[in-house]
Amino acid sequence: MLNLILDRLLDPMFVAMTLAALAAGAAVLTLAMPLLERNELKQRMNAVSIEREKIRNRERERMARDGQRATLRAEPKVYMKRIVERFKLGDWLGTDTAKEKLAMAGYRGKSAEVAFLFFRLVTPIVLFLVTLFYVFVMLKLEQSAAVRIGIAILAAYIGIKAPEIYLSNSISKRQFSIRRAFPDALDLMLICVESGMSVEQSFRKVSQEIGGQSIPLAEELALTTAELSFLQDRRQAFENLGSRTGLDGVKSICTALIQAERYGTPVATALRTLSQENRDERMQAAEKKAAALPPQLTVPMILFFLPVLFAVILTPALIQIFHWN
């Protein structure tokens, strides 16, 4: 049996057939390998897409549960929308920066723009009519009719500017709240990033934790998380965050995150540096206010404190002088 096996192995025809079979098998395997190879990059991208879809659905459910859906996608009032469309107020009362200012003030969607245009039309008319009634009927001023009409026109101009003034005040209050809580939010984000969380998870976690300190900042971070989950360009989500807040510190963070996405720079280092810069700016602002306090108190002290102080000091002496006299 052993001799038969050795004879078969030493047979030139058998050796040639074996080598040909191995060569054919190697050729078939070489041609089939690309078809059988698993595309790990594609699978990982699909997994990321699925995770983003989960994040988007989760954020939508959370915003609906917290009542943010009505804020972000509220439908405009029917009568306001009808008046704006009938008179085409967007063409002659709308401004180029109106939508941006409304977003900075926290008013989003079509309903905010419609309400802004509606009040820009109604407020001057109401103030004009009320002022006319007041100066002609109630006050009965001795000035001429032209002066009275001029006062009414001035009131109408104030009515045109009143929505813009209200919008500017809302933006200032919102920016103050975001600016005060932003260094703490950066510290929390740095902790999340260094612990291994992604940018989306960090934004979502910080938005949940910073709400007790600044509701506008928590709202903006939650909205950015939702945008990161469904926008195709992540850079657009970061740019939207910077434009909605209008703060240089937030824009710097957005620029750092965009560079990290594009060039692969470490996010933690940028967050640590920018967090320290924002804390220094907040401290400098507090020191500036503290330094400006003594000059501001000088006039109230002269007008109110010093007379009372002199009265308290001199009254007993005057009483004794008049008593001895």
PDB file of C-alpha atoms in Angstrom, residues 75-85 89 102 109-121:
ATOM      1  CA  GLU A  75     -47.992  77.498  12.696  1.00  0.00           C
ATOM      2  CA  PRO A  76     -48.659  81.207  12.162  1.00  0.00           C
ATOM      3  CA  LYS A  77     -52.004  82.668  13.122  1.00  0.00           C
ATOM      4  CA  VAL A  78     -54.497  82.554  10.288  1.00  0.00           C
ATOM      5  CA  TYR A  79     -55.475  86.230  10.413  1.00  0.00           C
ATOM      6  CA  MET A  80     -51.847  87.363  10.681  1.00  0.00           C
ATOM      7  CA  LYS A  81     -50.802  85.192   7.771  1.00  0.00           C
ATOM      8  CA  ARG A  82     -53.741  86.430   5.696  1.00  0.00           C
ATOM      9  CA  ILE A  83     -52.897  90.101   6.311  1.00  0.00           C
ATOM     10  CA  VAL A  84     -49.189  89.600   5.607  1.00  0.00           C
ATOM     11  CA  GLU A  85     -49.871  87.788   2.350  1.00  0.00           C
ATOM     12  CA  LEU A  89     -45.581  93.006   3.960  1.00  0.00           C
ATOM     13  CA  LEU A 102     -35.532  86.526  15.058  1.00  0.00           C
ATOM     14  CA  GLY A 109     -40.131  79.317  11.999  1.00  0.00           C
ATOM     15  CA  LYS A 110     -42.570  80.994   9.669  1.00  0.00           C
ATOM     16  CA  SER A 111     -44.891  82.055  12.474  1.00  0.00           C
ATOM     17  CA  ALA A 112     -42.237  84.303  14.049  1.00  0.00           C
ATOM     18  CA  GLU A 113     -41.592  86.123  10.779  1.00  0.00           C
ATOM     19  CA  VAL A 114     -45.325  86.543  10.116  1.00  0.00           C
ATOM     20  CA  ALA A 115     -45.920  87.902  13.629  1.00  0.00           C
ATOM     21  CA  PHE A 116     -42.991  90.324  13.301  1.00  0.00           C
ATOM     22  CA  LEU A 117     -44.288  91.724  10.006  1.00  0.00           C
ATOM     23  CA  PHE A 118     -47.844  91.895  11.354  1.00  0.00           C
ATOM     24  CA  PHE A 119     -46.855  93.924  14.410  1.00  0.00           C
ATOM     25  CA  ARG A 120     -44.650  96.199  12.313  1.00  0.00           C
ATOM     26  CA  LEU A 121     -47.811  97.094  10.392  1.00  0.00           C
TER      27      LEU A 121
END
